[in-house]
Short mmCIF file of C-alpha atoms in Angstrom, two decimals:
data_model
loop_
_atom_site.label_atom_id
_atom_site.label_comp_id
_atom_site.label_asym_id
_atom_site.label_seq_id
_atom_site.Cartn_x
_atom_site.Cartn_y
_atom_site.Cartn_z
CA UNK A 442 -0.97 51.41 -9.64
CA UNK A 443 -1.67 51.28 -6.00
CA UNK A 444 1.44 50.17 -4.92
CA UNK A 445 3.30 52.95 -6.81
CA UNK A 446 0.68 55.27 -5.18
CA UNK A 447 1.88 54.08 -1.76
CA UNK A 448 5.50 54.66 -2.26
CA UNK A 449 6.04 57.62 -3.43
CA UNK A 450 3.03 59.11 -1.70
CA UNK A 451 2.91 57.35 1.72
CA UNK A 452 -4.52 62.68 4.27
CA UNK A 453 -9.90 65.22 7.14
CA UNK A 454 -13.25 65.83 5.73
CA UNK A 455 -14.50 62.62 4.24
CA UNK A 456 -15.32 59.05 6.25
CA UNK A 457 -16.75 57.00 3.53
CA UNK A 458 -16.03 57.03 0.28
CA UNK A 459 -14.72 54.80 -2.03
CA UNK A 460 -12.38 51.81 -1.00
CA UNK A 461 -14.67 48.98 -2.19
CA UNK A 462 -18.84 48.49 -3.35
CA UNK A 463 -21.53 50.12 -0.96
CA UNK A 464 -22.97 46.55 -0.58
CA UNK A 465 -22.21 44.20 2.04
CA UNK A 466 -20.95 46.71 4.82
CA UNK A 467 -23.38 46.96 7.45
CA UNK A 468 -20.92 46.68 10.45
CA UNK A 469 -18.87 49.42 9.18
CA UNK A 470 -21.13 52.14 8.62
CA UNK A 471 -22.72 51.57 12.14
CA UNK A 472 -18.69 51.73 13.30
CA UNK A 473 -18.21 55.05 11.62
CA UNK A 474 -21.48 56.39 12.99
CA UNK A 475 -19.72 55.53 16.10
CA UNK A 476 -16.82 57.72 15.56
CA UNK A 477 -19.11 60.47 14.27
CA UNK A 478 -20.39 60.35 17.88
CA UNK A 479 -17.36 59.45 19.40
CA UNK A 480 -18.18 56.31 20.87
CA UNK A 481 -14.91 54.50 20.37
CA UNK A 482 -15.25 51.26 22.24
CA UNK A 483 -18.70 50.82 20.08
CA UNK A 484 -16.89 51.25 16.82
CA UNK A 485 -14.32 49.25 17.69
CA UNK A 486 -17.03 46.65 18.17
CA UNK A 487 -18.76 47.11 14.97
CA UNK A 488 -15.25 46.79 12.78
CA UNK A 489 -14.68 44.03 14.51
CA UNK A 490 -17.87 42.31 13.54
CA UNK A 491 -17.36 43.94 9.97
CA UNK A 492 -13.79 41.79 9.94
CA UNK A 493 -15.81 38.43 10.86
CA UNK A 494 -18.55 39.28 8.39
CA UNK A 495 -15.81 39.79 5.44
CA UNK A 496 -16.76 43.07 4.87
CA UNK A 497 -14.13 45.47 2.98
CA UNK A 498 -11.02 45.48 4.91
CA UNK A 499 -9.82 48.50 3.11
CA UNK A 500 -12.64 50.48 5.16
CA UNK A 501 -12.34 47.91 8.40
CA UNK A 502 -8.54 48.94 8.82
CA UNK A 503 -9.31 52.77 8.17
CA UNK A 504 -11.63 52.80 10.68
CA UNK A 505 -9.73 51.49 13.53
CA UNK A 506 -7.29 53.57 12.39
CA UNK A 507 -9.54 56.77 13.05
CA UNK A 508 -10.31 54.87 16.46
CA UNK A 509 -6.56 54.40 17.25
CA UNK A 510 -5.99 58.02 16.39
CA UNK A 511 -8.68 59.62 18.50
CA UNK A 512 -7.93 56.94 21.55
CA UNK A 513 -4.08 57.77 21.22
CA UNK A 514 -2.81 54.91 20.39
CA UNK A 515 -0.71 56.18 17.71
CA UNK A 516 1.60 52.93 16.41
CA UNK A 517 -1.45 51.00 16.04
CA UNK A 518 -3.24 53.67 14.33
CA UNK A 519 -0.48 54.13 11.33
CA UNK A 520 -0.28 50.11 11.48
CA UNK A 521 -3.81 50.01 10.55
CA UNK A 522 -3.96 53.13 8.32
CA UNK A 523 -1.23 52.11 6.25
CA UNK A 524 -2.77 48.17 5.62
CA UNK A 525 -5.86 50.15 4.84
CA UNK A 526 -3.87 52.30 1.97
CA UNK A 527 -2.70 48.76 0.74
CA UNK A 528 -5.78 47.17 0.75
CA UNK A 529 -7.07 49.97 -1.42
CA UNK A 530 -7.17 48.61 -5.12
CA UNK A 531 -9.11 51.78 -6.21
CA UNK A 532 -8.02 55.07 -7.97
CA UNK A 533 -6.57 57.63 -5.80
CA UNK A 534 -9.74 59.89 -4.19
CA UNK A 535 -10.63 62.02 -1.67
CA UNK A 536 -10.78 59.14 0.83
CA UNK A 537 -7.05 58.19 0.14
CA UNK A 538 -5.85 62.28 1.08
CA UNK A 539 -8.16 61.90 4.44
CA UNK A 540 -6.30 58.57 5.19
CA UNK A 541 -2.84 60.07 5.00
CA UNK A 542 -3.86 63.12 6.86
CA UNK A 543 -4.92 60.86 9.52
CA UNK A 544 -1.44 58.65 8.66
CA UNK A 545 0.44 61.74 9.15
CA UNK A 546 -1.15 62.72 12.57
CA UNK A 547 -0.13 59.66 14.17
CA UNK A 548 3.54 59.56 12.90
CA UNK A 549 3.06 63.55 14.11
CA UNK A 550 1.95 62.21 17.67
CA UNK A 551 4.38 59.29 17.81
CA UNK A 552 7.66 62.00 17.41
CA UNK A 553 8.25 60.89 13.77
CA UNK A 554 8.19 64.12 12.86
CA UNK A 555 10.00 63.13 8.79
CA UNK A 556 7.89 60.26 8.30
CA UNK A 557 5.11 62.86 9.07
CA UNK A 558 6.47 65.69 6.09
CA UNK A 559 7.37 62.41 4.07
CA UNK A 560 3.11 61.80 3.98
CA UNK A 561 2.48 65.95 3.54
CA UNK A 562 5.58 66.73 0.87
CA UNK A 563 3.72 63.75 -1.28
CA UNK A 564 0.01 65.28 -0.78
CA UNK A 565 1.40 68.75 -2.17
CA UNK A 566 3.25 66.77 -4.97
CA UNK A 567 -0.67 65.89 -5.86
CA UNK A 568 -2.33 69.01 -4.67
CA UNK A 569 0.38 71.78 -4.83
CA UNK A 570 -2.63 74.59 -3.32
CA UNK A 571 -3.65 72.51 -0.48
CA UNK A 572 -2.90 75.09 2.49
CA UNK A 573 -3.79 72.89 4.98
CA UNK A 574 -1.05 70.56 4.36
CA UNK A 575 1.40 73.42 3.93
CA UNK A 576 -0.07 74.53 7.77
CA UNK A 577 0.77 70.51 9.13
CA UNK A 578 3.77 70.44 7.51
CA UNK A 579 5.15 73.83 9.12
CA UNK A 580 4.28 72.21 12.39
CA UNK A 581 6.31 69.25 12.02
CA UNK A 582 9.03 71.39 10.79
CA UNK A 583 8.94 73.75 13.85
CA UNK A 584 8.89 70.08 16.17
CA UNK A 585 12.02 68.96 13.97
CA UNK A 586 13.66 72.54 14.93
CA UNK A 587 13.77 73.59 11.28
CA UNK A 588 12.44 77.71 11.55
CA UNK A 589 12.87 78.84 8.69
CA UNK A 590 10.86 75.84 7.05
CA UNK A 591 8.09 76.00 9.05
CA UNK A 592 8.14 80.00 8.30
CA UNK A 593 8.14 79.36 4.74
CA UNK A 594 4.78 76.76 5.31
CA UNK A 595 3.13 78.86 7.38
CA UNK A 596 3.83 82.13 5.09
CA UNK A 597 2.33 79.59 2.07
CA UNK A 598 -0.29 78.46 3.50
CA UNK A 599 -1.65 81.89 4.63
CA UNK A 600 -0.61 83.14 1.09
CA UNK A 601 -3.46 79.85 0.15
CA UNK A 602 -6.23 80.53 2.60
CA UNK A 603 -5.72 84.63 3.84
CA UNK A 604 -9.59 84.43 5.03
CA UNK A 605 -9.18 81.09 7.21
CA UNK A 606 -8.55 82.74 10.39
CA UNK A 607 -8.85 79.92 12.61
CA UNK A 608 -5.75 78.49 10.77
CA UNK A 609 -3.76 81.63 11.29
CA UNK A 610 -4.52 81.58 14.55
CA UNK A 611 -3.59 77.58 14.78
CA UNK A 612 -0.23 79.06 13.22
CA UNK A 613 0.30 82.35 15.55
CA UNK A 614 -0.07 79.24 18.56
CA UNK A 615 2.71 77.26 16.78
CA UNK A 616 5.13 80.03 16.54
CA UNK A 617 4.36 80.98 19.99
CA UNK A 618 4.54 77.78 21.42
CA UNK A 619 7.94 77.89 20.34
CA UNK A 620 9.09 80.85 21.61
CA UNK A 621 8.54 83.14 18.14
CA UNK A 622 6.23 85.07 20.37
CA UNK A 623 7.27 88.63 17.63
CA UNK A 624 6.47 86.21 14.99
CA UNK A 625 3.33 84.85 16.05
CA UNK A 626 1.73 88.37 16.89
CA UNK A 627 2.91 89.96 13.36
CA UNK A 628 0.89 87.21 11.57
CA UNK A 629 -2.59 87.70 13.93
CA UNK A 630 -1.52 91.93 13.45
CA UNK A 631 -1.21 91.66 9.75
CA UNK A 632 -4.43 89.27 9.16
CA UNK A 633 -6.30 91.92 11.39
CA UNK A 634 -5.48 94.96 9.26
CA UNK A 635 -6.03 93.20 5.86
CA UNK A 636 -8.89 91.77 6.99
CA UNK A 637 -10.64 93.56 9.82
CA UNK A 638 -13.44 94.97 6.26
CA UNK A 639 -14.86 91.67 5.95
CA UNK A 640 -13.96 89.58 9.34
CA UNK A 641 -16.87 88.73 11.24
CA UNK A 642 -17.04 90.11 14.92
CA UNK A 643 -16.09 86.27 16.03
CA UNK A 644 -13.10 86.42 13.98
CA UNK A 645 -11.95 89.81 15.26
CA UNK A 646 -13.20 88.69 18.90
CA UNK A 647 -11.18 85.96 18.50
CA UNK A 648 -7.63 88.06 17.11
CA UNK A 649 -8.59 90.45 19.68
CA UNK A 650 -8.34 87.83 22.54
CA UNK A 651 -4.99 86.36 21.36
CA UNK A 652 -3.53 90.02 20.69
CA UNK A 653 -4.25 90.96 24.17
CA UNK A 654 -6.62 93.51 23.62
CA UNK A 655 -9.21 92.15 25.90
CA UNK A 656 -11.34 95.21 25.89
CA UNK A 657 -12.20 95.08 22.04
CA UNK A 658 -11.80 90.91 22.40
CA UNK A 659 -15.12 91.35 24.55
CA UNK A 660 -16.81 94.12 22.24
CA UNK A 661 -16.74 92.25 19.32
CA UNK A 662 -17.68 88.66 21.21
CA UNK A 663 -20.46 90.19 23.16
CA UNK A 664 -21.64 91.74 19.54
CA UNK A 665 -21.53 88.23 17.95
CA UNK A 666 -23.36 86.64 20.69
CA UNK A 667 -26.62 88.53 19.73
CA UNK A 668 -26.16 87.74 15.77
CA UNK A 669 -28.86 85.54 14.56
CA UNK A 670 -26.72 82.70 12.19
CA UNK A 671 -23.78 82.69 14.20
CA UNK A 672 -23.02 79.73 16.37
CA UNK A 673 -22.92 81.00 19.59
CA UNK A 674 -21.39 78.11 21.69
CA UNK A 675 -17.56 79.25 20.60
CA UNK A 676 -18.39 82.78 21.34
CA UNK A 677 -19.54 82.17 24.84
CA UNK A 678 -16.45 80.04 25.28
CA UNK A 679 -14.02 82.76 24.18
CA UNK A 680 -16.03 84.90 26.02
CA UNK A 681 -16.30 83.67 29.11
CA UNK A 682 -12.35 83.09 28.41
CA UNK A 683 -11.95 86.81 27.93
CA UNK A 684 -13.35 86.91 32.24
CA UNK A 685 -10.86 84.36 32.92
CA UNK A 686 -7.91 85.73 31.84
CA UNK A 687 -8.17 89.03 33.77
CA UNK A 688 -9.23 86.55 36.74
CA UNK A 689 -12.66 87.84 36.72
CA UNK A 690 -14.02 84.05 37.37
CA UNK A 691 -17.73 86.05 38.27
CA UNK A 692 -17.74 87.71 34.88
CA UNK A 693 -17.33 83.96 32.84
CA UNK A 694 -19.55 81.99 35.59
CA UNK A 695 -22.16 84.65 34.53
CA UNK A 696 -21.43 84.41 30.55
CA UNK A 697 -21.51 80.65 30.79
CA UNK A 698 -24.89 80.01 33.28
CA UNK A 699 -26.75 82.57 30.99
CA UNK A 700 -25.80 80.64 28.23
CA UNK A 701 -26.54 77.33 29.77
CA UNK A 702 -29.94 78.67 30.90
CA UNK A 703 -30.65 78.14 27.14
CA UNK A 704 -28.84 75.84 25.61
CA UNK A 705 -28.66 73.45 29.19
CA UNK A 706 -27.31 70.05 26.40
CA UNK A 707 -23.59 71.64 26.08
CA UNK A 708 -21.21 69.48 27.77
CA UNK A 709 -18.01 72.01 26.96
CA UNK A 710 -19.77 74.73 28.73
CA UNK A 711 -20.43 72.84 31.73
CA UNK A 712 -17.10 71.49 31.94
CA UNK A 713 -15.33 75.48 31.65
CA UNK A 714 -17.95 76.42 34.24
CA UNK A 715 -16.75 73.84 36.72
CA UNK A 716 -12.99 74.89 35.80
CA UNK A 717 -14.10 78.30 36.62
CA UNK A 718 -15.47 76.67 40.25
CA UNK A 719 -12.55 75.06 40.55
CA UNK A 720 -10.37 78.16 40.99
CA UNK A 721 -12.89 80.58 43.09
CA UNK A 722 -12.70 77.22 45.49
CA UNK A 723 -16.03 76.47 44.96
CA UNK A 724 -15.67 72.60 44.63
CA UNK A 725 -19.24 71.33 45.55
CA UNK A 726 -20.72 73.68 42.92
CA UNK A 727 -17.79 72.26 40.30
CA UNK A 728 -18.48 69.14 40.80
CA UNK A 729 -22.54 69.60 39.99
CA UNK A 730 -21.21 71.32 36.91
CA UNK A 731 -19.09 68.76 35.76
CA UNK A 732 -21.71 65.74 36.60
CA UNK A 733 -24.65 68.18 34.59
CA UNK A 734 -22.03 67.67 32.03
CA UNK A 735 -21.58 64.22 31.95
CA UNK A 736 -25.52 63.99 31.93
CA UNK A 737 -25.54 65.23 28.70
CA UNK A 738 -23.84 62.39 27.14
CA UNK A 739 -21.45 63.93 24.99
CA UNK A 740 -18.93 61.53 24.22
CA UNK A 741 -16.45 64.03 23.33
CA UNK A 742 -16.18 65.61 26.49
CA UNK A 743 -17.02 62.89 29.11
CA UNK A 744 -13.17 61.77 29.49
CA UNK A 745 -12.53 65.66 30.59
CA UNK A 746 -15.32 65.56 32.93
CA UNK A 747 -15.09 62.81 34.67
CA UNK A 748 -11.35 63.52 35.34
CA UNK A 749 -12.26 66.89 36.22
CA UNK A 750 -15.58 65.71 38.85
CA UNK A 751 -12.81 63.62 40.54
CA UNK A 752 -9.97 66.73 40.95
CA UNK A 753 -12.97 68.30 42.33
CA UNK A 754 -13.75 65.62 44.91
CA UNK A 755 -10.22 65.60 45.39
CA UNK A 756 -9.73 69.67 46.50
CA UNK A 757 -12.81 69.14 48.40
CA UNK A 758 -11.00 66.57 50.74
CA UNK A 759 -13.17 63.70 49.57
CA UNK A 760 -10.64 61.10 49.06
CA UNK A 761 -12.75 57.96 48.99
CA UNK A 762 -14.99 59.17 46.66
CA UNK A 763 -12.27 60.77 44.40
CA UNK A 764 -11.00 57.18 44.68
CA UNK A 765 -13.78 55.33 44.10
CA UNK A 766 -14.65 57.38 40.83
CA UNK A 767 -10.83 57.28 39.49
CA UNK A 768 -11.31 53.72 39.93
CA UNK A 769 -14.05 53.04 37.63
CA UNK A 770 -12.82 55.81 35.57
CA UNK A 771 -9.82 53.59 34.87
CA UNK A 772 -11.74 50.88 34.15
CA UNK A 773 -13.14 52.03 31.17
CA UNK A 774 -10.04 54.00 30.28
CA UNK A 775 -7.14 51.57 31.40
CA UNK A 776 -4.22 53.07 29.51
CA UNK A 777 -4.52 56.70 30.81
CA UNK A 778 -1.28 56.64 32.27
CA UNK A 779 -1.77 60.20 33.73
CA UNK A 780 -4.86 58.99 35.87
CA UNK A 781 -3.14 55.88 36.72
CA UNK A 782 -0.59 58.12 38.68
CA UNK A 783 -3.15 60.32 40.11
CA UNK A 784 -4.34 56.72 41.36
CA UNK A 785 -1.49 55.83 43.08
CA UNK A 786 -1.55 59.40 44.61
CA UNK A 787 -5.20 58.76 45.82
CA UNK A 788 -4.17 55.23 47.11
CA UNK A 789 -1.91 57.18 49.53
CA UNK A 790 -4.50 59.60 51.17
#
């Protein structure tokens, strides 16, 4: 049954379920509570143990599969995704859909763009009203140069999901991306005046911004700042985005210190803050920004800001110390083949 499942069907919501008994897998769940925190190199370590403990190796390979994925190591990740599909001798769940979306992203990443609609044709063969596949598929259709494909995904998936306006917007980005620029503004135009009753002021903040109507962009975000259940860390970003793309850097330094006056544990606003520092050549106030960001310990954004601290440094004319932090920087991320360059340049100053 399985193997019949993995032919012709070859999936991201859910990180445990199924593949195997709940007993018996201490090592994994500590690896996945890893990746829910993004520590990578720790849930590496805790599949790892799960392997020499004989723990189930359907959930061992789908982990490091996840880890692969998020590290970008892409071959490795479908390597290990795909042993996890085979080592799955259950029915066909939710868990097996996640898998292949995260199967799918790494043939996706790797340029395999009809392996990648090979794994998303067979999920809508199972689930024919699953938009987002219909979305991912478009994409790799508009990477493999086929328009008119992606069109038709895009115009189905919308047709699927009309009120999920951060996918439209993921899909006005594709088209423009790709030079449909007429394309990609219709879609955002049309979902703002069928929608625009029943958006939230984020969402029309947010179609605002991408539209170019700045003006409104900021009327609507500043509205949904003050709203009691909204989460307000995307609205300061787009906000504070809204400054920076008139080159008002004063304006978003402003939106994004009032914020962080509050709410002083968000690593992403630190990090646009410093970027904001960055281009009013204020370096040695960047790089405090990006180091109160690495402070928080937010795995997800420490890469960013550490990379960021040492283009900082490096502006400033502090060349040793850019060096000496790109050094340990590679050190814990060795196959960064961008910093590794940056290195070299560093080694030369």
């Amino acid at each position: 049954m399985k193997k019949r499942f993995l032919i012709c069907f070859m999936a991201a919501t859910f990180l445990l379920s199924g593949c195997g008994s709940l007993a018996g897998r201490h090592n994994i769940d500590s690896g996945f509570a890893y990746i829910e925190s993004h520590d990578y190199d720790s849930a590496m370590e805790s599949f790892t143990a799960a392997e020499e403990k004989g723990e189930d190796a359907c959930l061992i390979h789908r982990g490091k599969g996840i880890v692969y994925v998020a590290t970008g190591d892409y071959q490795a990740a479908a390597d290990e995704l795909m042993a996890s599909l085979h080592a799955d001798e259950g029915i066909v769940d939710d868990m097996d859909f996640d898998t292949n979306y995260y199967l799918a992203e790494a043939y996706y990443k790797l340029g395999e763009y009809n392996k990648a609609k090979e794994v998303y044709d067979a999920i809508l063969g199972l689930r024919s009203k699953d938009g987002n596949a219909f979305y991912l598929r478009g994409v790799c259709e508009l990477a493999s140069g086929n328009h008119d494909g992606a069109y038709s995904d895009f115009t189905k998936a919308i047709s699927l999901n009309a009120k999920d306006y951060s996918m439209i917007i993921m899909i006005y980005k594709s088209l423009n991306e790709y030079g449909y620029n007429d394309e990609a503004v219709n879609i955002l135009q049309t979902a703002m005046d069928n929608g625009s009753a029943f958006m939230t002021n984020y969402e029309k903040g947010q179609i605002s911004f991408y539209l170019g109507n700045n003006a409104e962009a900021q009327s609507y975000l500043e509205a949904a700042r003050s709203e009691r259940d909204q989460e307000k860390e995307p609205v300061i970003l787009m906000l504070g985005q809204t400054g920076e793309k008139q080159g008002d850097y004063n304006y978003a330094i402003s939106v994004y210190k009032t914020y962080l006056s509050e709410n002083p544990a968000s690593a992403l606003i630190y990090n646009q803050l410093g970027m904001c520092q960055i281009k009013q050549g204020d370096y040695s106030a960047a790089i405090q920004s990006f180091q109160s960001g690495i402070d928080v310990g937010d795995q997800a954004y420490i890469k960013a800001l550490r990379l960021n601290q040492i283009t900082a440094y490096e502006y400033k004319g502090e060349f040793d110390t850019a060096k000496s932090l790109m050094d340990a920087y590679l050190q814990d991320y060795p196959s960064d083949e961008e910093a590794e360059r940056e290195n070299i340049f560093l080694s030369t100053r």
